[in-house]
Structure formats: structure tokens, C-alpha cells
């Protein structure tokens, strides 16, 4: 079965600084999803990447997919308090994206 | 926001009692999922459904059963709750090979 490892597990960043979260897969990535979760709430879909080299951006968040490295990265530029939360990556299989495997998450704290 | 509701949102129950959690969607999506979220384990798939009366097991299905008699409802049942089933349960929906949308979660405590 596929395993996703996220690093770091937790991150404390000063407001305004940039940061990167990584998601590494034990198997080939066929579809990679990034979600954000605020404490006590459900997951909010951020982005989906499907092709090697693909890069997507939404506001100040950019995600990239490196198929060769079986890895995706999430980069936040000029972090804000609203970026705080838990970021999770999820991956589909070569049979499709109907079932996803999730990483254990990265907890991001933004300090003023 | 995707139209997904979960009920109840919080529940405390005793070991050995049956518990049913409900997920309701208004999006008419084909796929519905039940996950549990635990510290150190992330999100783990319990069961999922790919149509009315069509369900399959996920990676942590022991002790759980599901039913889907209507497109909009997906029920998760713990036949005899145990303390190891204390968790936060999330329902999700999907149109297929697209992103999954998650409900607000149900916090279940088994004492």
C-alpha cells in the first residue's frame, strides 16, 4: 500500500516569512491533493496536481509535483495568520483517484 | 461550500452500545467516504460507496459497517462501540476522479 510522509510534522514561522511543506510518496504519484484543516473543522480542498512538473498557485500558496522524486511541495509566500492550520496531502493510485491515501499532516503555526 | 452535513456533531457513548453516524449530501455525487482521524495516523479510510447499495472496505474497516440506500445518505454504524473507536469521523463526497469534499466531522467518545 502507498504511504505518504509529510515533513516537517510541525512548523512555527514568523508572520511574513516564506515556508515549504513536503509530501513524499512510497510509490509513484498519479494524483496529488493538498488540503488545509483548521482545528476542530473539516478539510478544505486547496489544489490538485496530476502531471509531473505541474505547478499550481492560489493566492500565496504554490504547489508543485515532482514525479521522479515521488514528491510534492507546498510553498507559502509571505505567511499570514490565516495560513495557520494543518496541511495534509492525499494521493490517488494508478487505478484512479476515487480512493485517496493521506499523509499524517503538517501543523503550521504563525507567530506575529 | 459543498453541501455535506454530518450528524451528530458530537457524541459520547458507552462501550458495547451501537452507534450510527449519518452523512447527508445535496450535491448528488456518486462517491461517498467515511474516514477517521487520529493523532499520529492522519486520515484513514474506513468504508466508501460508489453508488446506492454499492460499498467497499477501506484500510480500517473492522468493527464498522455502512449502508447507502439513497444517493444522498451514507450511514456508518459501530455495532458495538469500543474505546479504540474514539475518534473524529469525517464524511467526504466526490464526483469520481476529482477532489473530495469533506464534512465538518463528528467527534465520538466511547467511555
XYZ file of N, CA and C in Angstrom:
669
model
N 0.833 -1.187 0.000
C 0.000 0.000 0.000
C 0.877 1.250 0.000
N 0.291 2.314 -0.469
C 1.039 3.558 -0.570
C 1.111 4.268 0.762
N 2.263 4.855 1.047
C 2.430 5.655 2.251
C 2.908 7.046 1.858
N 2.369 8.034 2.550
C 2.772 9.410 2.322
C 3.413 9.960 3.586
N 4.592 10.484 3.449
C 5.292 11.073 4.584
C 5.387 12.576 4.379
N 4.929 13.319 5.380
C 4.997 14.767 5.304
C 6.103 15.285 6.209
N 6.780 16.312 5.735
C 7.807 16.944 6.552
C 7.773 18.457 6.339
N 8.009 19.214 7.406
C 8.126 18.718 8.769
C 6.757 18.351 9.349
N 6.754 17.748 10.509
C 5.493 17.412 11.161
C 4.846 18.649 11.737
N 5.670 19.574 12.190
C 5.153 20.845 12.688
C 6.132 21.948 12.318
N 5.594 23.140 12.212
C 6.377 24.266 11.734
C 5.873 25.540 12.414
N 6.796 26.290 12.983
C 6.455 27.581 13.577
C 7.196 28.648 12.787
N 6.434 29.561 12.213
C 7.012 30.554 11.316
C 6.548 31.948 11.730
N 7.469 32.885 11.622
C 7.108 34.276 11.907
C 6.292 34.834 10.742
N 5.288 35.594 11.078
C 4.443 36.211 10.055
C 5.295 36.970 9.037
N 4.968 36.749 7.779
C 5.700 37.413 6.708
C 6.793 36.565 6.080
N 7.170 35.489 6.768
C 8.213 34.618 6.245
C 7.636 33.587 5.272
N 8.515 33.065 4.419
C 8.133 32.000 3.487
C 8.360 30.639 4.141
N 7.645 29.637 3.651
C 7.824 28.297 4.188
C 7.476 27.254 3.142
N 8.014 26.038 3.341
C 7.741 24.927 2.425
C 7.411 23.668 3.215
N 6.396 22.969 2.745
C 5.986 21.678 3.319
C 6.137 20.631 2.222
N 6.702 19.489 2.577
C 6.920 18.433 1.596
C 6.065 17.207 1.867
N 5.730 16.529 0.789
C 4.957 15.293 0.857
C 5.654 14.283 -0.050
N 6.164 13.203 0.539
C 6.907 12.203 -0.218
C 6.161 10.879 -0.205
N 6.042 10.289 -1.387
C 5.289 9.049 -1.521
C 6.205 7.843 -1.627
N 5.727 6.702 -1.129
C 6.484 5.455 -1.235
C 6.312 4.820 -2.615
N 5.320 5.320 -3.366
C 5.065 4.796 -4.700
C 4.874 5.953 -5.681
N 4.778 5.615 -6.952
C 4.567 6.626 -7.983
C 3.295 7.417 -7.704
N 3.405 8.718 -7.879
C 2.254 9.588 -7.664
C 1.458 9.756 -8.950
N 0.168 9.465 -8.874
C -0.696 9.628 -10.046
C -1.642 10.801 -9.894
N -1.780 11.285 -8.710
C -2.649 12.435 -8.457
C -2.369 12.860 -7.043
N -2.095 14.127 -6.831
C -1.717 14.585 -5.506
C -2.618 15.752 -5.118
N -3.213 15.648 -3.926
C -4.148 16.646 -3.448
C -3.583 17.301 -2.190
N -3.777 18.591 -2.089
C -3.426 19.316 -0.875
C -4.699 19.855 -0.223
N -4.781 19.624 1.094
C -5.906 20.110 1.886
C -5.382 20.897 3.080
N -6.237 21.786 3.573
C -5.929 22.509 4.800
C -7.057 22.256 5.802
N -6.668 22.111 7.060
C -7.655 21.858 8.115
C -7.395 22.799 9.280
N -8.434 23.498 9.682
C -8.332 24.295 10.902
C -8.817 23.428 12.056
N -8.282 23.723 13.242
C -8.568 22.882 14.397
C -10.073 22.726 14.604
N -10.516 21.469 14.739
C -11.920 21.212 15.010
C -12.830 21.324 13.814
N -12.260 21.488 12.633
C -13.082 21.649 11.444
C -12.725 20.604 10.392
N -13.492 20.603 9.316
C -13.238 19.675 8.230
C -12.108 20.146 7.340
N -11.802 19.359 6.335
C -10.715 19.675 5.419
C -11.204 20.556 4.277
N -10.378 21.508 3.909
C -10.692 22.392 2.795
C -9.744 22.066 1.649
N -10.306 21.803 0.482
C -9.501 21.477 -0.686
C -8.727 22.710 -1.153
N -7.426 22.521 -1.389
C -6.592 23.616 -1.880
C -6.276 23.454 -3.364
N -5.593 22.353 -3.702
C -5.167 22.142 -5.070
C -4.993 20.666 -5.392
N -5.072 20.368 -6.690
C -4.819 19.021 -7.175
C -3.770 19.098 -8.275
N -2.793 18.200 -8.220
C -1.747 18.126 -9.228
C -1.760 16.739 -9.830
N -1.633 16.658 -11.154
C -1.704 15.344 -11.771
C -0.541 15.031 -12.683
N 0.159 16.029 -13.154
C 1.223 15.756 -14.106
C 2.570 16.144 -13.520
N 3.593 15.359 -13.860
C 4.936 15.671 -13.415
C 5.344 17.053 -13.857
N 5.899 17.831 -12.927
C 6.314 19.185 -13.254
C 5.199 20.205 -13.115
N 3.986 19.721 -12.871
C 2.861 20.651 -12.763
C 3.017 21.538 -11.548
N 2.607 22.769 -11.712
C 2.675 23.742 -10.634
C 1.391 24.556 -10.657
N 0.788 24.705 -9.481
C -0.437 25.495 -9.373
C -0.300 26.484 -8.224
N -0.967 27.604 -8.380
C -0.930 28.630 -7.343
C -2.330 29.108 -7.018
N -2.527 29.409 -5.769
C -3.790 30.007 -5.316
C -3.436 31.025 -4.258
N -3.640 32.278 -4.600
C -3.259 33.381 -3.721
C -1.769 33.234 -3.408
N -1.373 33.047 -2.199
C 0.055 32.995 -1.873
C 0.561 31.574 -1.656
N -0.211 30.599 -2.091
C 0.165 29.207 -1.913
C 0.446 28.586 -3.275
N 1.626 27.963 -3.406
C 2.029 27.315 -4.648
C 2.372 25.860 -4.364
N 1.868 24.971 -5.195
C 2.172 23.551 -5.043
C 2.802 23.035 -6.322
N 3.781 22.131 -6.157
C 4.478 21.542 -7.299
C 4.492 20.036 -7.152
N 4.545 19.352 -8.294
C 4.608 17.891 -8.294
C 5.864 17.452 -9.030
N 6.712 16.703 -8.350
C 7.918 16.134 -8.947
C 7.727 14.617 -8.996
N 7.316 14.121 -10.141
C 7.016 12.686 -10.249
C 8.237 11.815 -10.044
N 9.390 12.274 -10.559
C 10.603 11.466 -10.446
C 10.987 11.254 -8.985
N 10.818 12.274 -8.209
C 11.142 12.182 -6.788
C 9.966 11.651 -5.983
N 8.845 11.415 -6.639
C 7.637 10.960 -5.952
C 7.319 11.914 -4.808
N 7.374 13.206 -5.119
C 7.257 14.204 -4.079
C 6.476 15.416 -4.572
N 5.771 16.021 -3.630
C 5.119 17.296 -3.896
C 5.508 18.275 -2.798
N 5.580 19.530 -3.156
C 5.897 20.559 -2.172
C 4.819 21.634 -2.199
N 4.573 22.193 -1.035
C 3.617 23.295 -0.870
C 4.395 24.468 -0.313
N 4.370 25.562 -1.019
C 5.141 26.735 -0.624
C 4.199 27.888 -0.332
N 4.399 28.514 0.809
C 3.594 29.689 1.174
C 4.519 30.898 1.213
N 4.142 31.916 0.504
C 4.927 33.144 0.438
C 4.323 34.201 1.357
N 5.197 34.872 2.096
C 4.746 35.947 2.991
C 3.592 35.477 3.874
N 3.867 34.527 4.740
C 2.828 33.883 5.549
C 2.025 34.886 6.384
N 0.755 34.520 6.582
C -0.172 35.343 7.350
C -0.839 34.467 8.415
N -1.391 35.076 9.448
C -2.083 34.279 10.484
C -3.158 33.363 9.895
N -3.785 33.781 8.804
C -4.839 32.959 8.194
C -4.300 31.673 7.587
N -3.001 31.566 7.416
C -2.408 30.344 6.878
C -2.222 29.263 7.949
N -2.392 29.613 9.183
C -2.201 28.636 10.257
C -3.219 27.502 10.159
N -2.762 26.290 10.478
C -3.642 25.120 10.428
C -2.825 23.881 10.163
N -3.518 22.826 9.799
C -2.862 21.562 9.463
C -2.995 21.341 7.963
N -1.878 21.072 7.320
C -1.875 20.828 5.881
C -1.676 19.331 5.645
N -2.550 18.765 4.844
C -2.484 17.336 4.535
C -2.372 17.125 3.035
N -1.541 16.157 2.673
C -1.501 15.751 1.267
C -2.212 14.410 1.134
N -2.823 14.207 -0.013
C -3.519 12.961 -0.300
C -3.158 12.527 -1.711
N -3.061 11.215 -1.931
C -2.659 10.725 -3.240
C -3.582 9.628 -3.727
N -3.825 9.640 -5.042
C -4.606 8.590 -5.668
C -3.688 7.447 -6.078
N -4.237 6.508 -6.817
C -3.470 5.355 -7.274
C -3.508 5.302 -8.795
N -2.802 4.333 -9.347
C -2.818 4.209 -10.800
C -4.162 3.699 -11.308
N -5.062 3.333 -10.381
C -6.402 2.909 -10.777
C -7.379 4.078 -10.764
N -6.909 5.204 -10.319
C -7.785 6.361 -10.287
C -7.689 7.096 -8.971
N -8.407 8.162 -8.888
C -8.362 8.991 -7.686
C -9.614 8.836 -6.835
N -10.345 7.740 -7.046
C -11.544 7.558 -6.256
C -11.214 7.305 -4.797
N -10.087 6.612 -4.544
C -9.654 6.370 -3.180
C -8.335 7.081 -2.952
N -8.257 7.810 -1.869
C -7.045 8.552 -1.552
C -6.392 8.035 -0.282
N -5.074 8.095 -0.277
C -4.281 7.855 0.933
C -3.759 9.203 1.387
N -3.835 9.457 2.708
C -3.417 10.751 3.230
C -2.156 10.641 4.064
N -1.383 11.719 4.069
C -0.258 11.842 4.976
C -0.763 12.194 6.365
N 0.143 12.240 7.319
C -0.249 12.496 8.711
C -0.385 13.987 9.013
N -0.003 14.830 8.075
C -0.240 16.256 8.243
C 0.952 17.036 8.763
N 0.964 18.320 8.455
C 1.961 19.262 8.972
C 1.204 20.384 9.678
N 1.518 20.569 10.942
C 0.855 21.625 11.721
C 1.644 22.909 11.601
N 1.007 23.924 11.046
C 1.660 25.219 10.829
C 1.139 26.249 11.815
N 2.074 26.863 12.529
C 1.750 27.951 13.461
C 2.430 29.220 12.969
N 1.690 30.296 12.913
C 2.235 31.588 12.508
C 2.290 32.501 13.726
N 3.463 33.005 14.013
C 3.610 33.898 15.160
C 3.816 35.329 14.685
N 3.244 36.291 15.391
C 3.347 37.694 14.945
C 4.772 38.241 15.116
N -19.453 26.360 -0.625
C -19.181 25.158 0.192
C -20.040 23.989 -0.300
N -19.384 22.801 -0.351
C -20.116 21.612 -0.739
C -21.183 21.322 0.298
N -22.331 20.843 -0.187
C -23.443 20.586 0.716
C -23.309 19.256 1.407
N -22.537 19.209 2.466
C -22.357 17.983 3.240
C -22.631 18.289 4.700
N -23.483 17.504 5.303
C -23.729 17.631 6.731
C -23.508 16.285 7.396
N -23.076 16.355 8.642
C -22.880 15.141 9.430
C -23.663 15.275 10.727
N -24.247 14.168 11.155
C -24.958 14.188 12.423
C -24.778 12.863 13.164
N -24.630 12.910 14.497
C -24.497 14.139 15.269
C -23.111 14.749 15.095
N -22.889 15.909 15.599
C -21.552 16.517 15.544
C -20.694 16.056 16.716
N -21.328 15.763 17.817
C -20.627 15.258 18.987
C -21.459 14.145 19.600
N -20.768 13.108 20.090
C -21.487 12.038 20.763
C -20.576 11.362 21.763
N -21.144 11.097 22.921
C -20.469 10.314 23.957
C -21.316 9.078 24.181
N -20.692 7.920 24.123
C -21.427 6.675 24.283
C -20.619 5.710 25.132
N -21.278 4.674 25.581
C -20.593 3.693 26.429
C -20.134 2.497 25.600
N -19.099 1.864 26.071
C -18.586 0.660 25.426
C -19.685 -0.373 25.285
N -19.762 -0.971 24.107
C -20.738 -2.024 23.866
C -22.044 -1.563 23.254
N -22.265 -0.265 23.197
C -23.527 0.224 22.627
C -23.377 0.442 21.130
N -24.455 0.296 20.370
C -24.392 0.569 18.935
C -24.474 2.071 18.671
N -23.783 2.511 17.636
C -23.765 3.932 17.284
C -23.882 4.053 15.771
N -24.709 4.984 15.319
C -24.827 5.257 13.892
C -24.562 6.722 13.625
N -23.661 6.963 12.705
C -23.362 8.320 12.266
C -23.933 8.500 10.865
N -24.435 9.708 10.623
C -25.075 9.961 9.338
C -24.334 11.038 8.546
N -24.220 10.790 7.258
C -23.666 11.780 6.344
C -24.713 12.058 5.277
N -24.996 13.321 5.048
C -26.010 13.715 4.074
C -25.419 14.716 3.094
N -25.641 14.482 1.798
C -25.131 15.406 0.785
C -26.267 15.918 -0.097
N -26.080 17.114 -0.612
C -27.071 17.697 -1.522
C -26.484 17.888 -2.912
N -25.302 17.295 -3.155
C -24.589 17.509 -4.420
C -24.852 16.420 -5.455
N -25.504 15.364 -5.059
C -25.787 14.234 -5.966
C -24.513 13.572 -6.490
N -23.448 13.609 -5.668
C -22.199 12.981 -6.076
C -22.291 11.469 -5.908
N -21.572 10.765 -6.768
C -21.630 9.310 -6.778
C -20.884 8.688 -5.592
N -19.721 9.242 -5.272
C -18.859 8.626 -4.267
C -19.044 9.286 -2.905
N -19.093 8.441 -1.889
C -19.119 8.925 -0.513
C -18.155 8.093 0.323
N -17.549 8.736 1.316
C -16.472 8.104 2.080
C -16.653 8.373 3.566
N -16.179 7.424 4.368
C -16.044 7.635 5.808
C -14.585 7.440 6.186
N -14.039 8.456 6.886
C -12.670 8.421 7.392
C -12.712 8.597 8.904
N -11.639 8.154 9.527
C -11.418 8.528 10.921
C -10.068 9.227 11.000
N -9.977 10.196 11.906
C -8.748 10.949 12.070
C -8.268 10.829 13.499
N -7.043 10.357 13.659
C -6.452 10.142 14.970
C -5.051 10.722 14.987
N -4.628 11.254 16.117
C -3.257 11.807 16.219
C -2.220 10.769 15.820
N -1.293 11.170 14.975
C -0.223 10.276 14.555
C -0.581 9.352 13.412
N -1.864 9.289 13.061
C -2.299 8.402 11.979
C -2.884 9.147 10.797
N -3.165 10.398 10.971
C -3.769 11.144 9.870
C -5.171 10.655 9.587
N -5.571 10.774 8.342
C -6.882 10.327 7.904
C -6.792 8.908 7.368
N -7.657 8.036 7.855
C -7.676 6.662 7.360
C -9.071 6.302 6.879
N -9.120 5.666 5.724
C -10.391 5.321 5.106
C -11.012 4.109 5.785
N -12.287 4.249 6.175
C -13.000 3.154 6.836
C -13.783 2.356 5.799
N -14.699 3.013 5.131
C -15.502 2.422 4.062
C -15.793 3.508 3.040
N -16.140 3.085 1.836
C -16.592 4.057 0.862
C -17.709 3.439 0.013
N -18.398 4.310 -0.686
C -19.510 3.875 -1.539
C -19.360 4.498 -2.918
N -19.609 3.687 -3.936
C -19.525 4.184 -5.302
C -20.885 4.170 -5.996
N -21.919 4.067 -5.181
C -23.281 4.139 -5.700
C -24.239 3.585 -4.661
N -25.533 3.738 -4.929
C -26.535 3.222 -3.998
C -26.363 1.720 -3.851
N -26.246 1.294 -2.622
C -26.071 -0.107 -2.232
C -24.733 -0.703 -2.671
N -23.838 0.122 -3.201
C -22.500 -0.337 -3.590
C -21.471 0.248 -2.640
N -20.888 -0.642 -1.818
C -19.900 -0.163 -0.844
C -18.693 -1.090 -0.855
N -17.599 -0.586 -0.301
C -16.385 -1.395 -0.219
C -15.598 -0.967 1.015
N -14.697 -1.863 1.445
C -13.939 -1.606 2.649
C -12.733 -0.731 2.375
N -12.355 0.026 3.417
C -11.115 0.763 3.387
C -10.070 0.039 4.226
N -9.073 0.787 4.662
C -7.963 0.141 5.369
C -8.256 -0.170 6.834
N -9.276 0.462 7.436
C -9.565 0.226 8.856
C -11.048 -0.074 9.044
N -11.555 -1.074 8.349
C -12.995 -1.342 8.331
C -13.479 -2.253 9.466
N -12.578 -2.932 10.159
C -13.017 -3.857 11.210
C -13.794 -3.125 12.297
N -14.976 -3.673 12.637
C -15.799 -3.069 13.680
C -16.780 -2.043 13.168
N -16.752 -1.792 11.862
C -17.641 -0.801 11.246
C -18.445 -1.439 10.105
N -19.663 -0.961 9.925
C -20.444 -1.321 8.760
C -21.075 -0.051 8.192
N -21.450 -0.113 6.929
C -22.038 1.067 6.282
C -23.268 0.654 5.475
N -24.059 1.648 5.182
C -25.191 1.419 4.288
C -25.486 2.683 3.506
N -25.911 2.477 2.273
C -26.297 3.602 1.426
C -27.532 3.197 0.628
N -28.682 3.588 1.112
C -29.954 3.237 0.470
C -30.440 4.352 -0.448
N -29.865 5.534 -0.290
C -30.200 6.671 -1.139
C -28.904 7.383 -1.533
N -28.918 8.025 -2.679
C -27.721 8.725 -3.137
C -27.202 9.711 -2.100
N -28.121 10.371 -1.412
C -27.711 11.465 -0.542
C -27.276 11.068 0.857
N -27.527 9.822 1.263
C -27.217 9.429 2.644
C -26.264 8.254 2.716
N -25.280 8.370 3.614
C -24.307 7.299 3.831
C -24.164 7.144 5.338
N -24.536 5.980 5.844
C -24.537 5.747 7.280
C -23.352 4.883 7.684
N -22.745 5.246 8.788
C -21.661 4.466 9.382
C -22.141 3.943 10.721
N -22.056 2.617 10.908
C -22.526 2.013 12.143
C -21.398 1.293 12.869
N -21.304 1.578 14.145
C -20.434 0.827 15.030
C -21.349 -0.126 15.784
N -21.250 -1.399 15.481
C -22.211 -2.361 16.035
C -22.113 -2.451 17.549
N -20.888 -2.414 18.050
C -20.644 -2.486 19.488
C -19.409 -1.632 19.761
N -19.642 -0.400 20.141
C -18.545 0.567 20.241
C -17.477 0.139 21.259
N -16.221 0.397 20.899
C -15.096 0.144 21.801
C -14.312 1.443 21.984
N -13.505 1.481 23.029
C -12.745 2.706 23.319
C -11.777 3.054 22.189
N -11.334 2.038 21.454
C -10.406 2.282 20.340
C -11.091 2.997 19.171
N -12.406 3.077 19.221
C -13.147 3.779 18.176
C -13.431 5.236 18.534
N -12.918 5.665 19.667
C -12.947 7.095 19.985
C -12.102 7.820 18.960
N -12.718 8.769 18.273
C -12.022 9.408 17.160
C -12.876 10.549 16.626
N -12.325 11.241 15.643
C -13.115 12.196 14.873
C -13.387 11.565 13.516
N -14.660 11.513 13.158
C -15.073 10.852 11.922
C -15.475 11.897 10.889
N -14.927 11.748 9.693
C -15.240 12.661 8.610
C -15.887 11.910 7.455
N -16.889 12.529 6.908
C -17.506 12.063 5.684
C -16.977 12.915 4.536
N -16.839 12.320 3.365
C -16.416 13.070 2.187
C -17.227 12.607 0.988
N -17.323 13.481 -0.003
C -18.024 13.140 -1.239
C -17.141 13.497 -2.426
N -17.399 12.832 -3.529
C -16.623 13.096 -4.731
C -17.448 12.715 -5.949
N -17.168 13.411 -7.054
C -17.831 13.084 -8.311
C -17.082 11.986 -9.052
N -15.928 11.544 -8.509
C -15.153 10.493 -9.155
C -13.678 10.807 -9.084
N -13.056 10.971 -10.211
C -11.608 11.221 -10.207
C -11.317 12.699 -10.026
N -11.992 13.271 -9.074
C -11.806 14.676 -8.756
C -11.601 14.805 -7.261
N -11.482 16.019 -6.820
C -11.237 16.237 -5.409
C -12.411 15.760 -4.558
N -12.079 15.399 -3.329
C -13.091 15.030 -2.356
C -13.403 16.262 -1.495
N -14.672 16.396 -1.168
C -15.098 17.484 -0.288
C -15.533 16.871 1.040
N -15.093 17.507 2.102
C -15.277 16.930 3.423
C -16.365 17.631 4.233
N -17.029 16.835 5.066
C -17.988 17.374 6.006
C -17.281 17.951 7.225
N -18.052 18.499 8.176
C -17.477 19.169 9.345
C -16.943 18.223 10.411
N -17.258 16.942 10.315
C -16.745 15.975 11.284
C -17.692 15.677 12.429
N -17.535 14.481 12.991
C -18.266 14.062 14.187
C -17.248 13.591 15.210
N -17.286 14.193 16.375
C -16.367 13.791 17.443
C -17.068 12.755 18.309
N -16.542 11.524 18.289
C -17.141 10.417 19.032
C -16.229 10.001 20.178
N -16.789 9.932 21.350
C -16.058 9.466 22.527
C -16.750 8.227 23.066
N -15.987 7.147 23.210
C -16.527 5.905 23.755
C -15.906 5.703 25.137
N -16.765 5.684 26.155
C -16.246 5.596 27.531
C -16.340 4.175 28.088
